[in-house]
PDB file of C-alpha atoms in Angstrom:
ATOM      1  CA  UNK J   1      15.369 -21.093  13.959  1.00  0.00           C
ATOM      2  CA  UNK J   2      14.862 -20.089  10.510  1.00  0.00           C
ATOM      3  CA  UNK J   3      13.220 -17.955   7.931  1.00  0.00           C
ATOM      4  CA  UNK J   4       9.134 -17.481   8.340  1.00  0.00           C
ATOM      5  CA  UNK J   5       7.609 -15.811   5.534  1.00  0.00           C
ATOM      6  CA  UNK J   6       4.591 -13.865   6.262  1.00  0.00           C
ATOM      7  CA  UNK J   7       1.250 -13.775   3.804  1.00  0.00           C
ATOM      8  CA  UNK J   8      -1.794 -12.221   5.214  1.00  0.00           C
ATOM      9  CA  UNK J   9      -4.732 -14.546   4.665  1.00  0.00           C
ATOM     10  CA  UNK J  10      -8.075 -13.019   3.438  1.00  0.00           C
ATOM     11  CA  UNK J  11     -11.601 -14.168   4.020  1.00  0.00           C
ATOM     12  CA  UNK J  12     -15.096 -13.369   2.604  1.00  0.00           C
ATOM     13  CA  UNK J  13     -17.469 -13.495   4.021  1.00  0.00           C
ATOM     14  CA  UNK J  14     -21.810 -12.934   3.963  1.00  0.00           C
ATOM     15  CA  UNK J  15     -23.930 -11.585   6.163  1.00  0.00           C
ATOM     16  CA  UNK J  16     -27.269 -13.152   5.812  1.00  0.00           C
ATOM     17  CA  UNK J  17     -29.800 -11.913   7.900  1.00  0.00           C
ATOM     18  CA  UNK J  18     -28.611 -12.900  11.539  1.00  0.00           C
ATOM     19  CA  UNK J  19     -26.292 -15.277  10.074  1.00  0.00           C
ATOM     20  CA  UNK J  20     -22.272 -14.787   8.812  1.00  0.00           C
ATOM     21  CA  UNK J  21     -21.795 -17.255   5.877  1.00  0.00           C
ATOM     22  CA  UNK J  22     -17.914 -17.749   4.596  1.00  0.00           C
ATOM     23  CA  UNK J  23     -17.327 -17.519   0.975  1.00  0.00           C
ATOM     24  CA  UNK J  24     -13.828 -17.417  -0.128  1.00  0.00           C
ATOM     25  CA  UNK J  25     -10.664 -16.981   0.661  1.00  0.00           C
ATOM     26  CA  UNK J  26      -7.731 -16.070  -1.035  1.00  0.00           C
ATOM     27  CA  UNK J  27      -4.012 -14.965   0.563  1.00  0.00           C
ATOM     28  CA  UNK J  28      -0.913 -12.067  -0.507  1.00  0.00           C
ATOM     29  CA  UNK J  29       2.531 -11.789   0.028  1.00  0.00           C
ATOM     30  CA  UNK J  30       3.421  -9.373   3.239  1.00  0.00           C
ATOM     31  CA  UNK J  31       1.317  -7.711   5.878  1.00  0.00           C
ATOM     32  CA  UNK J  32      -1.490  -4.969   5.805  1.00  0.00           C
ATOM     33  CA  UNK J  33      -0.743  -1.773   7.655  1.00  0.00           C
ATOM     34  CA  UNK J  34      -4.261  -0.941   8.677  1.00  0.00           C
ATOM     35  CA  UNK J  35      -7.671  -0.648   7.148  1.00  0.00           C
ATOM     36  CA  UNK J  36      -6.657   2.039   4.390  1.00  0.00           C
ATOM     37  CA  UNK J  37      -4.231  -0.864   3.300  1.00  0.00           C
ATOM     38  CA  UNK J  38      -7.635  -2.255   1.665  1.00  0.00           C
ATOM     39  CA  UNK J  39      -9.980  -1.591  -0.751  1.00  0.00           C
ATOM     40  CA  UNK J  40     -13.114  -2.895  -2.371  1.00  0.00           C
ATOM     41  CA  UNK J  41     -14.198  -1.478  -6.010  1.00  0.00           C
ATOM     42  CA  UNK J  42     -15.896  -2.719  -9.393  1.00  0.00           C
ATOM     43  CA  UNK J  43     -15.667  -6.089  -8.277  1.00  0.00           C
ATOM     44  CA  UNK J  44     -11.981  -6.423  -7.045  1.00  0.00           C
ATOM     45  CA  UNK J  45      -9.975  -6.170  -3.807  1.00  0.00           C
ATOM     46  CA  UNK J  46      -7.054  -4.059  -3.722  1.00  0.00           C
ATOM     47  CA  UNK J  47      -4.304  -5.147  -1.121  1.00  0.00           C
ATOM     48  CA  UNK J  48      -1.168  -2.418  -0.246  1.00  0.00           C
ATOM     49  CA  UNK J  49       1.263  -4.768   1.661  1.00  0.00           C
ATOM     50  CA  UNK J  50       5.010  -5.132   2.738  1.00  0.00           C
ATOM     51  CA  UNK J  51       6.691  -8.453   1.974  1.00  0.00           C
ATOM     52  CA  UNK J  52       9.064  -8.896   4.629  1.00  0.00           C
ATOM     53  CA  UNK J  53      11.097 -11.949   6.155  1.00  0.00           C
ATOM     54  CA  UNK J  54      11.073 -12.776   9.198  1.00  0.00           C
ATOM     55  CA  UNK J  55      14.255 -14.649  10.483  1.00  0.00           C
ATOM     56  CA  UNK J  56      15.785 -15.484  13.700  1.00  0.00           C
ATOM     57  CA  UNK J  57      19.530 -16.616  13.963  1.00  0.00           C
ATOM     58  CA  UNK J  58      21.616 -17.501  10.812  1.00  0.00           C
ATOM     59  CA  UNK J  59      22.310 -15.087   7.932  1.00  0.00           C
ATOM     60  CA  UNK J  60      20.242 -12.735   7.254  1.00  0.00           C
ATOM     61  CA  UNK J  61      17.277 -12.763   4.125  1.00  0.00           C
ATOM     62  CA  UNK J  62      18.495 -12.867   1.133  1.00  0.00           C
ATOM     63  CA  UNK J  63      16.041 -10.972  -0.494  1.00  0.00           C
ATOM     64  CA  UNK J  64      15.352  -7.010   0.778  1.00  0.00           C
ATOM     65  CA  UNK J  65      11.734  -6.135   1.818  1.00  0.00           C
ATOM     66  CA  UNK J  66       9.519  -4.784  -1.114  1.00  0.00           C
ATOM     67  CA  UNK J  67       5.995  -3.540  -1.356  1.00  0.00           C
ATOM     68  CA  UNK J  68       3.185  -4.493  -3.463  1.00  0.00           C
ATOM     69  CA  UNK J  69      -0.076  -3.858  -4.603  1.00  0.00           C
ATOM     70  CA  UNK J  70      -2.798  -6.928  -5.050  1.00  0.00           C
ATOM     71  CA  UNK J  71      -5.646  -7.014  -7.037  1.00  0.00           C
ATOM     72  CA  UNK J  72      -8.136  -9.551  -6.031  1.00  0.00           C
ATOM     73  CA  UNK J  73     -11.595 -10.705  -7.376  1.00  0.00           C
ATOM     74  CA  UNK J  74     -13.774 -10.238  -4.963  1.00  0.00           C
ATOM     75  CA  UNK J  75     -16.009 -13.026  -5.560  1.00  0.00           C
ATOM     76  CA  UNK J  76     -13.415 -15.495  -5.229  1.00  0.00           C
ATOM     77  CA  UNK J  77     -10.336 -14.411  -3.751  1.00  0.00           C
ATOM     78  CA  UNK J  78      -8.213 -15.260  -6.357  1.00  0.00           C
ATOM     79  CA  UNK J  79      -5.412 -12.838  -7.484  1.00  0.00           C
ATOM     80  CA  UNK J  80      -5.775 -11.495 -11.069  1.00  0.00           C
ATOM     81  CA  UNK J  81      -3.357  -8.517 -10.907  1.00  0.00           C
ATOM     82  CA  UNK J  82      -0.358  -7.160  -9.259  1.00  0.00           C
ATOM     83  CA  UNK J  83       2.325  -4.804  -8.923  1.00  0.00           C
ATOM     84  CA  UNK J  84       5.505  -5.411  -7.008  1.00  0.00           C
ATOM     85  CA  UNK J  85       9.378  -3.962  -6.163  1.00  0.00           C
ATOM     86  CA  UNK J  86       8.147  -0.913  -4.783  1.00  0.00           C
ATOM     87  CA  UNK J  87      10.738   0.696  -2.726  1.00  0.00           C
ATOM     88  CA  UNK J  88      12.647  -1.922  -1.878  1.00  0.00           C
ATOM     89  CA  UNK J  89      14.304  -2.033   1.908  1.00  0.00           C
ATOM     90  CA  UNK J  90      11.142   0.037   2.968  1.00  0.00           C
ATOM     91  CA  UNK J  91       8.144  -0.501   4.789  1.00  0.00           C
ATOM     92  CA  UNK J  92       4.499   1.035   3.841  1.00  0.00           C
ATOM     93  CA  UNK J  93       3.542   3.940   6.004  1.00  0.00           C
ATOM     94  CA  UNK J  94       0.389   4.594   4.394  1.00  0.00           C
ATOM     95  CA  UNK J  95      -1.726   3.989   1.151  1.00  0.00           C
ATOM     96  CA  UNK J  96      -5.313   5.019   0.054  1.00  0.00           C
ATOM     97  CA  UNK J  97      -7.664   3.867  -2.712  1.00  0.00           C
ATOM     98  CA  UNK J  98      -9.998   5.906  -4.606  1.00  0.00           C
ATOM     99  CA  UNK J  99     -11.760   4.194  -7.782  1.00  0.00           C
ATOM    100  CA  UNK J 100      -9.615   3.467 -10.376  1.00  0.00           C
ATOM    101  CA  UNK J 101      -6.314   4.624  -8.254  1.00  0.00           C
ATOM    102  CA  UNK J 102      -4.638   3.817  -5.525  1.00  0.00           C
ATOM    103  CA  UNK J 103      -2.098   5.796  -3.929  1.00  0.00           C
ATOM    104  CA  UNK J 104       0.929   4.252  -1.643  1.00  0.00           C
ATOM    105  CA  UNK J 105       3.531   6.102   0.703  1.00  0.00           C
ATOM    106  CA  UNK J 106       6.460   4.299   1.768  1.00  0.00           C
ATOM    107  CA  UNK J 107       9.746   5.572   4.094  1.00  0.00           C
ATOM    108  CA  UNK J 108      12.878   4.506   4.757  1.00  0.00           C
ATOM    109  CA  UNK J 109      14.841   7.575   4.830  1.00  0.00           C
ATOM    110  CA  UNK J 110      12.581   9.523   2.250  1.00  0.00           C
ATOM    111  CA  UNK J 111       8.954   9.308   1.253  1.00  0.00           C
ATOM    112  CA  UNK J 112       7.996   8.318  -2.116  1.00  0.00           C
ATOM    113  CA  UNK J 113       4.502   8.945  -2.816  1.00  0.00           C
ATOM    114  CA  UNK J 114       3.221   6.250  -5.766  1.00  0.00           C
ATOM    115  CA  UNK J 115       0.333   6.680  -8.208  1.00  0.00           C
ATOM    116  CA  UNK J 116      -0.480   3.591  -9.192  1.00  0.00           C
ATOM    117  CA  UNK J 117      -3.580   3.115 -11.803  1.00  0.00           C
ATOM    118  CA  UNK J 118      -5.706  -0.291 -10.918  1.00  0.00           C
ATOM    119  CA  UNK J 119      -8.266   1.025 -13.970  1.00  0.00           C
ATOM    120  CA  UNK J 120      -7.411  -2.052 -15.283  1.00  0.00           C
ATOM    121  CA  UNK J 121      -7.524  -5.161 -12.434  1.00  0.00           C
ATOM    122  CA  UNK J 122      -5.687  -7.543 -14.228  1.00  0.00           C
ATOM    123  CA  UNK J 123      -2.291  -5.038 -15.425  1.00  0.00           C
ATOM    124  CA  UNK J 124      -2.098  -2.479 -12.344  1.00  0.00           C
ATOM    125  CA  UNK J 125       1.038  -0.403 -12.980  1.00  0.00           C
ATOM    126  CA  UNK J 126       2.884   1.937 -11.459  1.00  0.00           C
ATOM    127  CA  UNK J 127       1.896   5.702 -13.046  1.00  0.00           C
ATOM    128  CA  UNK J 128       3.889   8.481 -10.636  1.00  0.00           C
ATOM    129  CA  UNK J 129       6.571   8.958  -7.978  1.00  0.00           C
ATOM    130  CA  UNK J 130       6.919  12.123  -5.820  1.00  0.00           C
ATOM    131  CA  UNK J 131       9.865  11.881  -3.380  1.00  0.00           C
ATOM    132  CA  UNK J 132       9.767  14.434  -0.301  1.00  0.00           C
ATOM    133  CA  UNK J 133      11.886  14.210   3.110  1.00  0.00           C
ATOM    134  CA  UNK J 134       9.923  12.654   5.992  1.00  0.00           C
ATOM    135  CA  UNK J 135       6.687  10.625   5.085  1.00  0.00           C
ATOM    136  CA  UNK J 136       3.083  10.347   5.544  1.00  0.00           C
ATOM    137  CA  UNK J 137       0.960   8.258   7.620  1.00  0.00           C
ATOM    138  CA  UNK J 138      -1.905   9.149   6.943  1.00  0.00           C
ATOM    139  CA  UNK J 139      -3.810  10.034   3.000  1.00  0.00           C
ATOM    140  CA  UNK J 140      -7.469  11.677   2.567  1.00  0.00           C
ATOM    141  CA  UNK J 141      -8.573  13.012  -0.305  1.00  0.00           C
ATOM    142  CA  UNK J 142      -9.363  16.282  -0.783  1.00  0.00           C
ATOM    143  CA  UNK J 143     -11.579  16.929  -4.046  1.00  0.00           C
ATOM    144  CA  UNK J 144     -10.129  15.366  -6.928  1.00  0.00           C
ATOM    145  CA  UNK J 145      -7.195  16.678  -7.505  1.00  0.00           C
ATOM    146  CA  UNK J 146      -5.357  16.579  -3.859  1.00  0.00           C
ATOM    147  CA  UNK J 147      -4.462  14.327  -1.635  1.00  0.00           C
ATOM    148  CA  UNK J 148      -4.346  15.862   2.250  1.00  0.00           C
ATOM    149  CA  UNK J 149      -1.048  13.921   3.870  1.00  0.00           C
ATOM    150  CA  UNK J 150      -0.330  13.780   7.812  1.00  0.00           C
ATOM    151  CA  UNK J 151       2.728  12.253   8.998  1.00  0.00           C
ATOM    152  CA  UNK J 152       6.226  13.291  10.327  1.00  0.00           C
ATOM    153  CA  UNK J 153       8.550  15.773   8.893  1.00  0.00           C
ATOM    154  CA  UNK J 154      11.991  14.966   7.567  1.00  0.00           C
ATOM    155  CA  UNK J 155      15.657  15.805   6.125  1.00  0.00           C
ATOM    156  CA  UNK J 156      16.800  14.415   3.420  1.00  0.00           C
ATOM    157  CA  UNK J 157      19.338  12.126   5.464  1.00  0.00           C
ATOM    158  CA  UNK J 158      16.128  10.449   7.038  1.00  0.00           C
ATOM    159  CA  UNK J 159      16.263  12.231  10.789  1.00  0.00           C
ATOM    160  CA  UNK J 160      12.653  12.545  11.773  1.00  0.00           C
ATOM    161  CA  UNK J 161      12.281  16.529  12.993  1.00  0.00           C
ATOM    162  CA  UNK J 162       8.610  16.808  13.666  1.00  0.00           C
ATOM    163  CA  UNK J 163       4.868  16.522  12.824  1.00  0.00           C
ATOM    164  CA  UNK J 164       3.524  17.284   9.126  1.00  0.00           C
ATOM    165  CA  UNK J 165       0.480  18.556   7.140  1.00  0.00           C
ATOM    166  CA  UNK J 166       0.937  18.342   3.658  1.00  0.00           C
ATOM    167  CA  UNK J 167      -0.953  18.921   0.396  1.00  0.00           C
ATOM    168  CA  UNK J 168       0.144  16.654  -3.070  1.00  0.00           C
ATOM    169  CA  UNK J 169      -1.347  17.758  -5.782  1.00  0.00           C
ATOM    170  CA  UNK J 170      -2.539  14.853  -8.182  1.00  0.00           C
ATOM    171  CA  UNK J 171      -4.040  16.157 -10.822  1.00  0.00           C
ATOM    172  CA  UNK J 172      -0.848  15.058 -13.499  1.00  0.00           C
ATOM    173  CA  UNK J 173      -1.487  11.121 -12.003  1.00  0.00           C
ATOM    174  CA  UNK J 174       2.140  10.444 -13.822  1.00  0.00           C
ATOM    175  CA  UNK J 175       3.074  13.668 -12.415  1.00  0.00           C
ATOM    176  CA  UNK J 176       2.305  14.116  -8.717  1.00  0.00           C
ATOM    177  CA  UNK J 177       3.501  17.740  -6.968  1.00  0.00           C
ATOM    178  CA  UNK J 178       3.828  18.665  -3.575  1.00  0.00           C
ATOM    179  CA  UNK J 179       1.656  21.357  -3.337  1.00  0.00           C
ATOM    180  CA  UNK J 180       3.330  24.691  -2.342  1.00  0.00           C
TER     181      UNK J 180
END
């Protein structure tokens, strides 16, 4: 009995020729949702995870869930920038990376959309918030100035009524719209 926290562990590694050579390894707070969750660019890894704590009997956690956003180097594993506190008490439902950006959807009763700008590894920071009932599970861009969101349709109380296709705009990065 007791708390467990979980990190997700990371690994490098090479392919040379018909061989697999490991590298580096370097680990983050929380756990990846799938493979959008990840991203390789200019050198870096970008992690979207959800730091949760596991427990079983006792009180529970002290501290509510958050999300984050790692920057890695990719080279060795080692974490050189990150943004945290996102949306605390919910989970991540999706999140996609496109060059400097990196875009995360969380839910709990509402889905905030972030913008986040990773231009800069070491100082990501946070640059938008869109909130919108229900939430997305899945992002794809669509040119450069929308993002194409699938996922489940909300109220504003959280009650799940349905499937969804949205459109965010995301051409104001500080500024993102729900396309109508």
């Amino acid at each position: 009995w007791g708390d467990m926290d979980v990190n997700t562990r990371i690994h490098r590694f090479k392919l040379d020729g018909g061989e697999t050579v490991y590298e580096a390894s370097g680990e983050v707070d929380g756990w990846l949702l799938n493979q959008f969750s990840m991203s390789e660019y200019d050198g870096h890894l970008r992690a979207a995870t959800t730091d949760i704590t596991w427990w079983w009997g006792g009180d529970a956690p002290e501290e509510d869930p958050a999300n984050h956003v790692y920057v890695l180097d990719s080279e060795t594993m080692a974490e050189v920038g990150h943004v945290g506190g996102l949306a605390p008490n919910e989970q991540v439902q999706s999140a996609r990376f496109m060059g400097g950006k990196g875009y995360v959807v969380t839910f709990e009763r509402i889905d905030p959309l972030f913008t986040i700008d990773l231009s800069e590894p070491r100082a990501p920071r946070i640059m938008g918030e869109l909130k919108s009932p229900g939430f997305s599970t899945y992002l794809h861009p669509y040119g450069d100035d929308h993002l194409l969101a699938v996922g489940l349709a909300g109220t504003d109380d959280g009650e799940i009524t349905g499937f969804a296709v949205n459109l965010f705009n995301i051409s104001d990065f500080s500024d993102p719209q729900l396309q109508q």
